[in-house]
Tab-separated table of C-alpha atoms in Angstrom:
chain	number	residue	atom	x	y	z
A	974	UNK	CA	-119.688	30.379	4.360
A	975	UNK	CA	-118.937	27.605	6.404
A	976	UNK	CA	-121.524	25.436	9.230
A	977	UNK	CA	-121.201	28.240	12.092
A	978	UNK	CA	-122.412	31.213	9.292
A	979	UNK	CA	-125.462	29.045	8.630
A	980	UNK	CA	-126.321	28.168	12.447
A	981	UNK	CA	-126.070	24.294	11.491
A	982	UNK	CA	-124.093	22.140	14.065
A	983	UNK	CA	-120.710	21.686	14.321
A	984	UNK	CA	-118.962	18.171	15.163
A	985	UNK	CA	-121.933	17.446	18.536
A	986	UNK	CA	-121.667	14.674	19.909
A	987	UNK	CA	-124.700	12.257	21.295
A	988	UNK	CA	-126.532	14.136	23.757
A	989	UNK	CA	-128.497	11.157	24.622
A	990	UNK	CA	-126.782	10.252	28.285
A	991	UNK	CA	-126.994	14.045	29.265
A	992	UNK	CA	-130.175	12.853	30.699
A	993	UNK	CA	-131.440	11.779	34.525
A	994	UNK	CA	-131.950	8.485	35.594
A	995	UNK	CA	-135.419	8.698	36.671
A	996	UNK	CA	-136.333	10.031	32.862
A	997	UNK	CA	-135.582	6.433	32.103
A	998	UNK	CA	-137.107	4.692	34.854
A	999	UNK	CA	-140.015	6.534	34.126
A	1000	UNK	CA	-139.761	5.791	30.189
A	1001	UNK	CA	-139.693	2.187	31.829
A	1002	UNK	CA	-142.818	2.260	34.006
A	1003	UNK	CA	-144.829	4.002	31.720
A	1004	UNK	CA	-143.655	1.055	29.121
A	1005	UNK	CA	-144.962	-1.372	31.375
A	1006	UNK	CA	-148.860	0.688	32.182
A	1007	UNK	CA	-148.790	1.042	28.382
A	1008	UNK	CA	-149.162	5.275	28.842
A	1009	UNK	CA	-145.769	5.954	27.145
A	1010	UNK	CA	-147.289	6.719	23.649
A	1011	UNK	CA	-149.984	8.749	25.222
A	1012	UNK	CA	-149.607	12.551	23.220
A	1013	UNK	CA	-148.361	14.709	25.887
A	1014	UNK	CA	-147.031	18.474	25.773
A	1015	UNK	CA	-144.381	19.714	27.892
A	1016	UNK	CA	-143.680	22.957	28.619
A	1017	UNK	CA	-140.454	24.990	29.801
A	1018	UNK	CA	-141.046	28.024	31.619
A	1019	UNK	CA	-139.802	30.159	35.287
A	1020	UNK	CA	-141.957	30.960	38.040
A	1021	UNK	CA	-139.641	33.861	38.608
A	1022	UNK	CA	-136.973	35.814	37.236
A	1023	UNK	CA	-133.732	35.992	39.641
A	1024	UNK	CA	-133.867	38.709	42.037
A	1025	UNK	CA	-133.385	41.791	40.250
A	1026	UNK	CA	-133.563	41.197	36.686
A	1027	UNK	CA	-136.251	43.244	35.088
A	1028	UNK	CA	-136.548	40.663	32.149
A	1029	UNK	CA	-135.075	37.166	31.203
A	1030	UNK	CA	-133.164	36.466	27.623
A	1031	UNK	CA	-133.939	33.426	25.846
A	1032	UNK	CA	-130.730	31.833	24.785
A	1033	UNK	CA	-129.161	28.477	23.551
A	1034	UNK	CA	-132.117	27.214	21.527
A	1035	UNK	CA	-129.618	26.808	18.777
A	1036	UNK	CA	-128.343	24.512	20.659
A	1037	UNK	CA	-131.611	22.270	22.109
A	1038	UNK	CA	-131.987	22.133	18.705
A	1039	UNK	CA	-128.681	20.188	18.185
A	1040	UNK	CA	-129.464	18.483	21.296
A	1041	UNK	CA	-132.308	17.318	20.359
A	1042	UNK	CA	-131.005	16.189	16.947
A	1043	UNK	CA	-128.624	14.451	18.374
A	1044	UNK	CA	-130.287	12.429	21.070
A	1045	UNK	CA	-129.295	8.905	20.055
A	1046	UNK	CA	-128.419	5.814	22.358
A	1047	UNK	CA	-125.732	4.576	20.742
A	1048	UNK	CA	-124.109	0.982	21.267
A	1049	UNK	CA	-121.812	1.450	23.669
A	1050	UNK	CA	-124.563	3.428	25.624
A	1051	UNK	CA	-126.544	0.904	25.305
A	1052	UNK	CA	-124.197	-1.351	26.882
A	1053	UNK	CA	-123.691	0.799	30.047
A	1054	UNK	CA	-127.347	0.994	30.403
A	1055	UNK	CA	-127.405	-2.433	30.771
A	1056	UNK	CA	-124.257	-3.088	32.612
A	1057	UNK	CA	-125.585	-1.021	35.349
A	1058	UNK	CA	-129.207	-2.632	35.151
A	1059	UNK	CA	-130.566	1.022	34.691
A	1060	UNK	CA	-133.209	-0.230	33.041
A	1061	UNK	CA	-134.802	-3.709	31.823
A	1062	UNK	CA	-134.307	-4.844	27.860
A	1063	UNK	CA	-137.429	-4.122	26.413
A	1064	UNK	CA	-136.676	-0.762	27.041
A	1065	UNK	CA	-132.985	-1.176	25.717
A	1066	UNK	CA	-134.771	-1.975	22.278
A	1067	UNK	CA	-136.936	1.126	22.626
A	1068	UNK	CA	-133.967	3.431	23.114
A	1069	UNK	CA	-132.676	1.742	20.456
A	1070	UNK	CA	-134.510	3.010	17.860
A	1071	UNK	CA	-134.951	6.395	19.400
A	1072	UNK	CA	-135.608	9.516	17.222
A	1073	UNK	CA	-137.640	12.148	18.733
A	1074	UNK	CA	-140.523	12.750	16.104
A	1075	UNK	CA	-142.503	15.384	18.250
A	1076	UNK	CA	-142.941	18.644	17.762
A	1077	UNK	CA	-141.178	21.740	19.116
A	1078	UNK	CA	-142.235	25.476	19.444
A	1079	UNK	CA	-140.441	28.069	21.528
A	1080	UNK	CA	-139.999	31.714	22.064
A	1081	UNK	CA	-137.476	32.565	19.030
A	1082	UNK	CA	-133.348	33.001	20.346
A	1083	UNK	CA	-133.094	36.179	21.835
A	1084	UNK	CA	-136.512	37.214	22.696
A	1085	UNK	CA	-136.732	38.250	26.225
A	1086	UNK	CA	-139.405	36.283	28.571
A	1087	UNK	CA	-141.168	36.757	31.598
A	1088	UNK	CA	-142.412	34.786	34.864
A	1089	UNK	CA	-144.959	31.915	33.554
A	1090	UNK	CA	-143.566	32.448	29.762
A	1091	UNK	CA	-144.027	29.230	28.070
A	1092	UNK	CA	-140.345	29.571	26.429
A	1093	UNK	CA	-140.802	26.201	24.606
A	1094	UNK	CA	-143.029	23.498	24.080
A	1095	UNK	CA	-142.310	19.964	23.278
A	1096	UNK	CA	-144.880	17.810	22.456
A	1097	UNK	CA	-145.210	13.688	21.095
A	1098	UNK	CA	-145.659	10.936	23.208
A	1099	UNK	CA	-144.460	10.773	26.881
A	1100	UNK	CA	-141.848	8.813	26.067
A	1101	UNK	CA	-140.068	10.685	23.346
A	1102	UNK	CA	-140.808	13.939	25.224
A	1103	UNK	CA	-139.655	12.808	28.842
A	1104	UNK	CA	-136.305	12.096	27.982
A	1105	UNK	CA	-135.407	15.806	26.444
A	1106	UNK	CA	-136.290	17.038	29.442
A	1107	UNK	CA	-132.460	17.379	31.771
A	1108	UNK	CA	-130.618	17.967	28.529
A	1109	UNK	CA	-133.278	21.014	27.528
A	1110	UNK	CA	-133.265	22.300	30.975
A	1111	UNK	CA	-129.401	21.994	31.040
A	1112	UNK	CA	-128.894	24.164	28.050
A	1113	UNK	CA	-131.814	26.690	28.590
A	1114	UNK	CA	-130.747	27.751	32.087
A	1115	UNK	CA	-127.378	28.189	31.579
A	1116	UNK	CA	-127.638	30.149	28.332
A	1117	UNK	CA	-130.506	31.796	29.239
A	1118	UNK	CA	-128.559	32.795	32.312
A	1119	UNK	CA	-125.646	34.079	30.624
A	1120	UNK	CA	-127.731	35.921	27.820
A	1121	UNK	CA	-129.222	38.158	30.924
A	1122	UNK	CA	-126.032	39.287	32.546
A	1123	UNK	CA	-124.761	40.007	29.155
A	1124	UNK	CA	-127.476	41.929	27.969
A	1125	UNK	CA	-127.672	44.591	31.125
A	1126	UNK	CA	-123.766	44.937	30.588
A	1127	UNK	CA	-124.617	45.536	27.234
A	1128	UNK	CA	-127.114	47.769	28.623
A	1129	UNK	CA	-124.678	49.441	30.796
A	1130	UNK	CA	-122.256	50.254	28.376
A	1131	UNK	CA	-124.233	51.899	25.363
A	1132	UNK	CA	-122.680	52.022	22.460
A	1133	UNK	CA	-119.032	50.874	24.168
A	1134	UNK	CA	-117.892	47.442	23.032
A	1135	UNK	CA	-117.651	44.514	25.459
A	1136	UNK	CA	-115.039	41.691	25.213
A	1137	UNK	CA	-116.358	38.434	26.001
A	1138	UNK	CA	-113.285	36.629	27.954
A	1139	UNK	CA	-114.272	34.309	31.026
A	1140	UNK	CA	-113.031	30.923	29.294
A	1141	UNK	CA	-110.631	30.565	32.166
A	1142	UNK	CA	-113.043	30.775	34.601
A	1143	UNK	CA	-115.813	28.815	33.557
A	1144	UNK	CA	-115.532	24.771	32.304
A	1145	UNK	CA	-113.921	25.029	28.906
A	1146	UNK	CA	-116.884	23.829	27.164
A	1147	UNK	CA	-119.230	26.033	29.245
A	1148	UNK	CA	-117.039	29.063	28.141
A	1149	UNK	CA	-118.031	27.865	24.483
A	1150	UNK	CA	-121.675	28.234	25.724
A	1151	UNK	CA	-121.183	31.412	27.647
A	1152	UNK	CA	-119.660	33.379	24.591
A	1153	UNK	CA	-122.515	32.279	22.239
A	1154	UNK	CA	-124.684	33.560	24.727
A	1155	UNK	CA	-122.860	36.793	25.426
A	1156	UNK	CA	-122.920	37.331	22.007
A	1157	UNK	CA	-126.892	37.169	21.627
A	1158	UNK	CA	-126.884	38.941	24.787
A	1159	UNK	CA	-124.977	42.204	23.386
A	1160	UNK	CA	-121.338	41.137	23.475
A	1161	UNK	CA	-119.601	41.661	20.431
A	1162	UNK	CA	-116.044	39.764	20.659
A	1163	UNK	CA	-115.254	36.492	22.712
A	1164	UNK	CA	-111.185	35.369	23.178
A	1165	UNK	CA	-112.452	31.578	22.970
A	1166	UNK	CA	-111.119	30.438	20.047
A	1167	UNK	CA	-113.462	27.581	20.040
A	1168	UNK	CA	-116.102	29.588	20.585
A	1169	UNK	CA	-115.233	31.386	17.200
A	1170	UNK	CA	-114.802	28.459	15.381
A	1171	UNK	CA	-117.959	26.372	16.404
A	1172	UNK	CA	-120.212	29.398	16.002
A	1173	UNK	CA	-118.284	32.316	13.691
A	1174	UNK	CA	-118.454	34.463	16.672
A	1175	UNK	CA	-115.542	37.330	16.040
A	1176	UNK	CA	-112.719	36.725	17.825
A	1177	UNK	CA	-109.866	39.072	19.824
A	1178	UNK	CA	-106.738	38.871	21.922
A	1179	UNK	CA	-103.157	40.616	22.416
A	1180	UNK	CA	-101.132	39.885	24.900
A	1181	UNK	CA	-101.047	39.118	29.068
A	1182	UNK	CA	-98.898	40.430	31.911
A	1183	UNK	CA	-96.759	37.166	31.211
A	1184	UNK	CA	-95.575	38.600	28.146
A	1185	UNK	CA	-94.361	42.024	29.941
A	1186	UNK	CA	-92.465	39.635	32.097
A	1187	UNK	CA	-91.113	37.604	29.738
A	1188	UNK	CA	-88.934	40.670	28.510
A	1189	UNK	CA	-85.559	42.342	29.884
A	1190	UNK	CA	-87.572	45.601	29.682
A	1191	UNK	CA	-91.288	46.787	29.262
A	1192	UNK	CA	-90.078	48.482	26.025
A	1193	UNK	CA	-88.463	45.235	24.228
A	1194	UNK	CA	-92.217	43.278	25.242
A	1195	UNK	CA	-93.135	46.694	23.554
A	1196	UNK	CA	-91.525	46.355	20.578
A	1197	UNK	CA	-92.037	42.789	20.151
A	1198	UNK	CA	-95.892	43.285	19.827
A	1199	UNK	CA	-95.621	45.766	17.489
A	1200	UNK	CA	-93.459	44.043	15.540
A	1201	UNK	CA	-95.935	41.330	15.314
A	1202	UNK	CA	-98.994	42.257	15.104
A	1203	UNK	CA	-98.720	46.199	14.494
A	1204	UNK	CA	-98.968	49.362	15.694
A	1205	UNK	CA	-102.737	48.990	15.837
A	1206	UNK	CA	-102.314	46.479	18.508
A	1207	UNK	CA	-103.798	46.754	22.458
A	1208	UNK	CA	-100.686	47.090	24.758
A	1209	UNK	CA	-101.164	46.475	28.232
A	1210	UNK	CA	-100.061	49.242	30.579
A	1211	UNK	CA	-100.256	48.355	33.540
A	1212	UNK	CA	-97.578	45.960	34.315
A	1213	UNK	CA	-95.291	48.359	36.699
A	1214	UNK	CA	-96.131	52.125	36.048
A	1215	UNK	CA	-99.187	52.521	33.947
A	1216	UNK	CA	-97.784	56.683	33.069
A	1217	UNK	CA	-94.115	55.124	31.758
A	1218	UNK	CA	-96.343	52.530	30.105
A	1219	UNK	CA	-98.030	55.060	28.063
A	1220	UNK	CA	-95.201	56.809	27.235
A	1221	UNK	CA	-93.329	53.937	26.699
A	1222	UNK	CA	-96.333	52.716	24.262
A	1223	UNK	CA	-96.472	55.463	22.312
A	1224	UNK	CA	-92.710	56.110	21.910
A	1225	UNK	CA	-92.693	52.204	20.605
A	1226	UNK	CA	-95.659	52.220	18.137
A	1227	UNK	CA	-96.456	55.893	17.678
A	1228	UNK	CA	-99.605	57.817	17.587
A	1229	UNK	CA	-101.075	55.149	15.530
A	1230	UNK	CA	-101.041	52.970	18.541
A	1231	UNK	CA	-104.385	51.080	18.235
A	1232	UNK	CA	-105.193	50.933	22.079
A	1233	UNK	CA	-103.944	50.505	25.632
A	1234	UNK	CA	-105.599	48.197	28.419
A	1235	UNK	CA	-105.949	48.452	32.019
A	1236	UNK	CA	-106.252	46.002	34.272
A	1237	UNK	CA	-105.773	46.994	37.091
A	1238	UNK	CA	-106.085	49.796	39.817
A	1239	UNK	CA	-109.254	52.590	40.274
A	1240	UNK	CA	-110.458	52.490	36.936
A	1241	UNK	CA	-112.454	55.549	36.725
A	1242	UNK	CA	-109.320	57.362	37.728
A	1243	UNK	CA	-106.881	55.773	35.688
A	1244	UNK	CA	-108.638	55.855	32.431
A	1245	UNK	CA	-109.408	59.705	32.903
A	1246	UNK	CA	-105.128	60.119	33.672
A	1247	UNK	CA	-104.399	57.692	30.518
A	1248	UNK	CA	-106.898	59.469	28.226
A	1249	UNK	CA	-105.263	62.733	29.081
A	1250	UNK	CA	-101.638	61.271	29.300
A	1251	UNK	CA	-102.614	60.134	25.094
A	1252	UNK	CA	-103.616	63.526	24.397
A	1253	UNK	CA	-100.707	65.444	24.601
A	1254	UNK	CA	-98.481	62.586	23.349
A	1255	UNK	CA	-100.509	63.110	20.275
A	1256	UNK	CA	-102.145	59.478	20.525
A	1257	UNK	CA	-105.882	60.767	19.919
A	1258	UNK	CA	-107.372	57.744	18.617
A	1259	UNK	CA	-105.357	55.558	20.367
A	1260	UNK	CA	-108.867	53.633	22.596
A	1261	UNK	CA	-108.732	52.989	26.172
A	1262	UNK	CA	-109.800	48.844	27.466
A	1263	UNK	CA	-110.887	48.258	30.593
A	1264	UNK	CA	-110.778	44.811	32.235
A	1265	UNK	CA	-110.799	43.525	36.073
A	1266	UNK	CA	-113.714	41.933	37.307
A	1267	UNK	CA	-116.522	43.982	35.597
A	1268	UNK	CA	-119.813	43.660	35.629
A	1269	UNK	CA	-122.373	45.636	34.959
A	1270	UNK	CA	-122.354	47.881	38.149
A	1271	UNK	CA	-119.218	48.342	37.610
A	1272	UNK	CA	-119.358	49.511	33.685
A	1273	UNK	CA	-122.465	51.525	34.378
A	1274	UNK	CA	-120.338	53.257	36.991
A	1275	UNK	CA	-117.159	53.905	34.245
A	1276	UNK	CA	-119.957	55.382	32.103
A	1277	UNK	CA	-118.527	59.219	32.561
A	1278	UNK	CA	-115.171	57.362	31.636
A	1279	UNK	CA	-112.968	58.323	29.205
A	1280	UNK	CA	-113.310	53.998	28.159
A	1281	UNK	CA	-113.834	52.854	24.919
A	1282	UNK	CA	-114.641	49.242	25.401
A	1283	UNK	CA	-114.766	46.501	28.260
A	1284	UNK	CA	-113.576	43.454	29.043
A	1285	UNK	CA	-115.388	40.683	31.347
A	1286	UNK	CA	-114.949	37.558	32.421
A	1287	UNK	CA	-115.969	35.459	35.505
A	1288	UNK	CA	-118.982	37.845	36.620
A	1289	UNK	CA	-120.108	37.186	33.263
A	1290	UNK	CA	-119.998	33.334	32.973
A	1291	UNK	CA	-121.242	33.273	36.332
A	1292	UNK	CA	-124.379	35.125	35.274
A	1293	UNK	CA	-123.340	38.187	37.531
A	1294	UNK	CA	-124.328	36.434	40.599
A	1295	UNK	CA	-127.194	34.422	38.888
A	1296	UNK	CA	-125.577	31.254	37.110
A	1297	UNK	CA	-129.356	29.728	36.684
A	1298	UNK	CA	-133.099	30.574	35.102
A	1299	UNK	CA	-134.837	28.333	37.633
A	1300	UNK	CA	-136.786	26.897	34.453
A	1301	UNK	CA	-138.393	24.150	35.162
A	1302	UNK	CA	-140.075	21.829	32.492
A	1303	UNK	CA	-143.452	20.439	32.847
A	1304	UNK	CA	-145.953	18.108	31.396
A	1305	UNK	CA	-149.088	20.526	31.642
A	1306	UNK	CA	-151.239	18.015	29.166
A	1307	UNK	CA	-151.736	14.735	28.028
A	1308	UNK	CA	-154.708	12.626	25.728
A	1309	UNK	CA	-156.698	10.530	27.995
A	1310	UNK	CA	-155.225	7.108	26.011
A	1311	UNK	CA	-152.834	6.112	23.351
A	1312	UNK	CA	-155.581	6.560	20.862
A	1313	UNK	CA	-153.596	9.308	18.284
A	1314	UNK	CA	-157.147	10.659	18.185
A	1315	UNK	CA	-157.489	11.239	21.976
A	1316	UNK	CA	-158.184	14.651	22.936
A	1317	UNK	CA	-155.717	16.519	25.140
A	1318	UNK	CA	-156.647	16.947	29.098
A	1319	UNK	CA	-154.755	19.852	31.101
A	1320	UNK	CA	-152.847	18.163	34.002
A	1321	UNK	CA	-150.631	20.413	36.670
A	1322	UNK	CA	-148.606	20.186	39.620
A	1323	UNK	CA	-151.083	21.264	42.906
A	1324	UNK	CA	-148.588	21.169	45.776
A	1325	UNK	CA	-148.254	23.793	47.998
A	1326	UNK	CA	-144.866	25.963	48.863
A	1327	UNK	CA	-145.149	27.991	45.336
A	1328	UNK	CA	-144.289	25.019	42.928
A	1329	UNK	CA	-147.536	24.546	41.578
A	1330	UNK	CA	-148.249	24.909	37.664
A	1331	UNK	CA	-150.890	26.025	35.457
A	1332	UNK	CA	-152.105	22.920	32.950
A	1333	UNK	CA	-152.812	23.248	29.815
A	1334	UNK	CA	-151.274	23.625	26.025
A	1335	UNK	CA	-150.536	27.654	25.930
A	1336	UNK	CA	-149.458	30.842	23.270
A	1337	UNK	CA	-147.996	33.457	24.403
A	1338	UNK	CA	-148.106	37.133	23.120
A	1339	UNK	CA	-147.422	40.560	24.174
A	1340	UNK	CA	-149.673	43.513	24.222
A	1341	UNK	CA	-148.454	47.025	23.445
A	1342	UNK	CA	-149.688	50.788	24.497
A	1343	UNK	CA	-150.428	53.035	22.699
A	1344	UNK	CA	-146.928	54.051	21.588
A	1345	UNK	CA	-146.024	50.434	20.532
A	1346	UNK	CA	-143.910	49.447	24.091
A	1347	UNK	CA	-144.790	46.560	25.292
A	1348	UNK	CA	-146.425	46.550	28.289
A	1349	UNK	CA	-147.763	43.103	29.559
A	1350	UNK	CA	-147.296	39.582	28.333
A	1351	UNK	CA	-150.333	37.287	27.582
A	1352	UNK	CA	-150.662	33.630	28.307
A	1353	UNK	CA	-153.373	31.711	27.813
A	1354	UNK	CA	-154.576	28.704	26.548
A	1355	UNK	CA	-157.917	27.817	23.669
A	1356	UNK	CA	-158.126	30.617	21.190
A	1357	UNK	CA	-155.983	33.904	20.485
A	1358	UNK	CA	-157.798	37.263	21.182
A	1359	UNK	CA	-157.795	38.744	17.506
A	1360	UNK	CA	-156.394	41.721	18.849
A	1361	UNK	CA	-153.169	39.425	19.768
A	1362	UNK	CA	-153.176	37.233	16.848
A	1363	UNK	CA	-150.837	39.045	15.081
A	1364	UNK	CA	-148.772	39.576	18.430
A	1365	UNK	CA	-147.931	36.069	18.944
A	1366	UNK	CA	-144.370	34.763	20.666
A	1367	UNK	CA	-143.970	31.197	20.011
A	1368	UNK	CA	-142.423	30.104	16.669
A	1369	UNK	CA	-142.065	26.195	15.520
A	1370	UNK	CA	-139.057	24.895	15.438
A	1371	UNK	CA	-138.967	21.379	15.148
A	1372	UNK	CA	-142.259	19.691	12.902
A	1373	UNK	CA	-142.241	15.441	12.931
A	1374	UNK	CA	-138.861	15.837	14.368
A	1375	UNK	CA	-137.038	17.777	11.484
A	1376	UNK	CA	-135.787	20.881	12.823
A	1377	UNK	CA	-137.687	23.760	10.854
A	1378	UNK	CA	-136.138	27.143	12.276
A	1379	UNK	CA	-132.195	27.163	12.509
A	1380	UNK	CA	-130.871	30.409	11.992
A	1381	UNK	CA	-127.568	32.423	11.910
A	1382	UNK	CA	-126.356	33.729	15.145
A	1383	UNK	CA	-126.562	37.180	14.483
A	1384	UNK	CA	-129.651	37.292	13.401
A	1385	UNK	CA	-130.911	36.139	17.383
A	1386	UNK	CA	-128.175	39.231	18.135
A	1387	UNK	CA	-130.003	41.411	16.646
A	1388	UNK	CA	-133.397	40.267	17.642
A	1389	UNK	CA	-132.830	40.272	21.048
A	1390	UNK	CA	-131.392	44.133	20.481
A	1391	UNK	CA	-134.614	45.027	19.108
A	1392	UNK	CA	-136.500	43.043	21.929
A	1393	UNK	CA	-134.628	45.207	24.583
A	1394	UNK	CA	-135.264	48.029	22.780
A	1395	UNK	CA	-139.319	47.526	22.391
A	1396	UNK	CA	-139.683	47.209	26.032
A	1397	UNK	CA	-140.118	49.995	28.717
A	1398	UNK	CA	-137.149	52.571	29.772
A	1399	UNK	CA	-137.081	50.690	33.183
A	1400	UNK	CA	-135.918	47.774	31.831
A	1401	UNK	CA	-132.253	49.152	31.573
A	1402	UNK	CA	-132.498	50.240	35.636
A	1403	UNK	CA	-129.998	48.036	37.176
A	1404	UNK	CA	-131.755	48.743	40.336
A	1405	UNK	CA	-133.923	46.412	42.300
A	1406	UNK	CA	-137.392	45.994	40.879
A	1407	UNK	CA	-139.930	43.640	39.482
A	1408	UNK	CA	-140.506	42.024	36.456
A	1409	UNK	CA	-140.714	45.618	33.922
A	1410	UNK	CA	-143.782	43.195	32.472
A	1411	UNK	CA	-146.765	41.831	34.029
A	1412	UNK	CA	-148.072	38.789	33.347
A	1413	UNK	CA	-151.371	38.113	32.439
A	1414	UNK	CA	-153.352	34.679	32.233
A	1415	UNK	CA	-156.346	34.248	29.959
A	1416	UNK	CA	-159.204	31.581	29.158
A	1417	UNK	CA	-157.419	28.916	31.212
A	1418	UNK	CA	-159.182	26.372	33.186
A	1419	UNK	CA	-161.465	26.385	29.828
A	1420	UNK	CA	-158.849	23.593	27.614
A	1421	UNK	CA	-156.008	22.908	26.313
C-alpha cells in the first residue's frame, strides 16, 4: 500500500504563493490595527449552481487538505516578497513562522451540495484564515466543477464504464486534478499516468491513429498490438474502413479480441453495424468503446447503443461547458477583539446586485420524506433541530491545524455514489431545471 492507497500526499510542493496579493496586504493592515488575531470563521459556499445542474459535487478536499498543509513561505519566497516590496518586514517575520493552527470542517469529498451550502469552514484568526482563501477557492471550484460533469456522465451512462482521458486538453497538472475528480465523480479509469501514480487511480490506454499509420498495412499495426499486449487488447477501427477494420481485427487476434474503439463517424450507427459485424465473426464478447467529444448528451443519447464503455476528454475537463462552482469564500463572523475569550459577532456582505451573504457560523443538514430521499437542505446557525441532529453534513477535518479526516479515494467514490443515489429521480434529468433541493434557512439573525 503505498501514499496514494492511504489518501496521504504525494511529493506537493509549497502552496503558500498560490495566494492573491491583496490576502497579504490585508494580513498587513490588519497587522498594523492589531485585528489580525481576532477569531474569525470563514466560510466557502455558491449562491448558485451553474445553469442546469440539478446538484453540485464536492470535490478536491483531499487536496485543500494538502494545500493547507503545505502553506509555508519558504526563503526564497520570502525573498521575492520583499524584492517586490509586497509587503513591509514585520510581516515578512510573520509569514515566517506561518502554520495555519485553525480549524477546518467541510462537507465530506463527494457529498453533493446545494445553493448557500456551507461546503467548508475555516476558522482561527484573520490572519491565518485570510491567506487560505485563493488557494481553497482555486482547488474547490475546479474540482468541484469537474466532479459535476463527471457525475451526470456517470449518470448518463448507467452501469457503462467511462474512460477518463482529457490530459491533452487541459494544463497537464489540471488533467491530474480533473481525473481525481472524475474519478469521485463516477469515472472509473483515467489515461494520466500521473494521475495514477499520485492518487492510485486505475489506469488504461492502447494505442492512437498514429500507430495505424505508422504501419505498411492496418493488419501489421494489427498484429503488432497483439503481439504486445494480447489479444485482449482495444484495437482502433476506424482508421480507413471501420467494416475491414473489424474483420481485419478479428482475423488478427481472434474471437478473443478484447475490444474495438471508435472514434469517429455517427456513433449510434456505427456501433449498432460493428456490434452486428462481431456477431457473426463469432467475436461475442469482444466490447465496443466509444470516444469523440462526448459528453453527457451525447452518452445519454448512445444509451440504446450497442456501447460498452465511453471515452471523454475535453467536455469533461472543461466541466461540460461549466469549468467553475462560482464559490466564493467569506468571513461571515468574527470576536469583537483579540481577547481568545471574545464572543463571535455575525458579519456579512450587504451590497446590492445579488452578492450579498448571510453572517453567521452555520451546520448544515438534510431532511428526508418519508421514504428516506432527501428532499431539502437545512442551514442554519445556533442550535440543531433534534430532529436533524443526527442528519448533520459538515465533518472536521483539520483540529489545531493537524489534519483529522484524510481518507482513501475510493471511499469519497463511493460516497458520492450513494449521495446521488439518496437524492430524488430528477436529479439524473439532464434537462433544464432548478436546484432538485431547496434550501432552507433556520434561526439566523439569532447568533453565530
Amino acid at each position: 500500500m503505498n501514499a496514494a492507497d492511504l489518501g496521504l500526499p504525494v511529493d506537493v510542493p509549497s502552496t503558500a504563493l498560490f495566494t492573491d496579493q491583496y490576502e497579504l496586504t490585508m494580513l498587513q493592515a490588519a497587522l498594523r490595527a492589531g485585528t489580525a488575531e481576532r477569531r474569525s470563521v470563514f466560510e466557502v459556499f455558491t449562491r448558485r449552481l451553474p445553469d442546469g445542474r440539478r446538484y453540485g459535487v464536492v470535490a478536491g478536499t483531499g487536496r485543500v487538505l494538502d494545500a493547507v498543509t503545505n502553506f509555508r513561505f519558504d526563503a526564497p519566497m520570502l525573498d521575492f516578497l520583499r524584492e517586490r516590496e509586497i509587503v513591509d518586514a514585520a510581516t515578512l517575520d510573520w509569514l515566517a513562522d506561518y502554520r495555519f493552527r485553525g480549524d477546518i470542517w467541510g462537507y465530506p469529498e463527494g457529498e453533493v451540495y446545494f445553493p448557500g451550502s456551507p461546503v467548508l469552514r475555516v476558522e482561527g484568526s484573520f490572519a491565518e484564515c485570510v491567506l487560505l482563501e485563493t488557494v481553497i477557492l482555486s482547488i474547490l471550484n475546479h474540482d468541484s466543477a469537474i466532479a459535476a460533469a463527471a457525475s451526470r456522465m456517470s449518470s448518463a451512462a448507467g452501469d457503462r464504464p467511462l474512460i477518463e482521458m482529457g490530459a491533452r486538453r487541459t494544463h497537464e497538472l489540471a488533467a491530474v486534478a480533473a481525473a481525481r475528480a472524475a474519478y469521485i465523480g463516477g469515472f472509473a479509469t483515467t489515461s494520466d499516468l500521473a494521475a495514477g501514480f499520485r492518487y492510485g487511480i486505475p489506469t488504461v490506454g492502447t494505442s492512437a491513429h498514429a500507430f495505424t499509420l505508422l504501419h505498411d498495412h492496418e493488419r501489421d499495426a494489427f498484429r503488432a498490438q497483439v503481439d504486445a499486449l494480447g489479444a485482449g487488447t482495444t484495437l482502433l477501427v476506424d482508421t480507413y474502413d471501420v467494416a475491414e477494420a473489424v474483420r481485419l481485427a478479428v482475423e488478427v487476434a481472434g474471437t478473443d479480441l478484447g475490444a474495438v474503439r471508435i472514434d469517429s463517424g455517427d456513433l449510434l450507427l456505427v456501433a449498432h453495424r460493428v456490434r452486428r459485424q462481431l456477431d457473426e465473426l463469432g467475436a461475442v464478447k469482444t466490447r465496443i468503446v466509444v470516444t469523440s467529444d462526448l459528453d453527457e448528451y451525447a452518452i445519454a443519447s448512445l444509451a440504446a447503443a450497442p456501447v460498452d464503455a465511453y471515452g471523454v476528454g475535453t467536455q469533461l475537463v472543461t466541466g461540460s461547458g461549466h469549468p467553475t462552482c462560482s464559490m466564493v469564500y467569506k468571513l461571515v463572523a468574527r470576536a469583537e477583539s483579540a481577547d481568545p475569550a471574545a464572543p463571535l459577532v455575525p458579519v456579512a456582505k450587504k451590497s446590492s446586485g445579488g452578492k450579498t451573504s448571510i453572517g453567521g457560523r452555520k451546520w448544515a443538514a438534510r431532511r428526508l420524506d418519508g421514504s428516506g430521499i432527501a428532499e431539502a437542505e437545512v442551514v442554519g446557525t445556533g442550535a440543531v433541530p433534534d430532529e436533524l441532529a443526527d442528519r448533520q453534513l459538515l465533518v472536521e477535518l483539520v483540529k489545531g491545524g493537524e489534519v483529522i479526516a484524510r481518507e482513501p479515494l475510493d471511499v469519497a467514490r463511493d460516497r458520492h455514489s450513494a449521495a446521488r443515489a439518496n437524492l430524488p429521480l430528477s436529479a439524473t434529468q439532464l434537462s433544464r431545471g432548478e436546484p432538485v433541493l431547496p434550501t432552507e434557512y433556520v434561526h439566523l439573525g439569532s447568533g453565530s
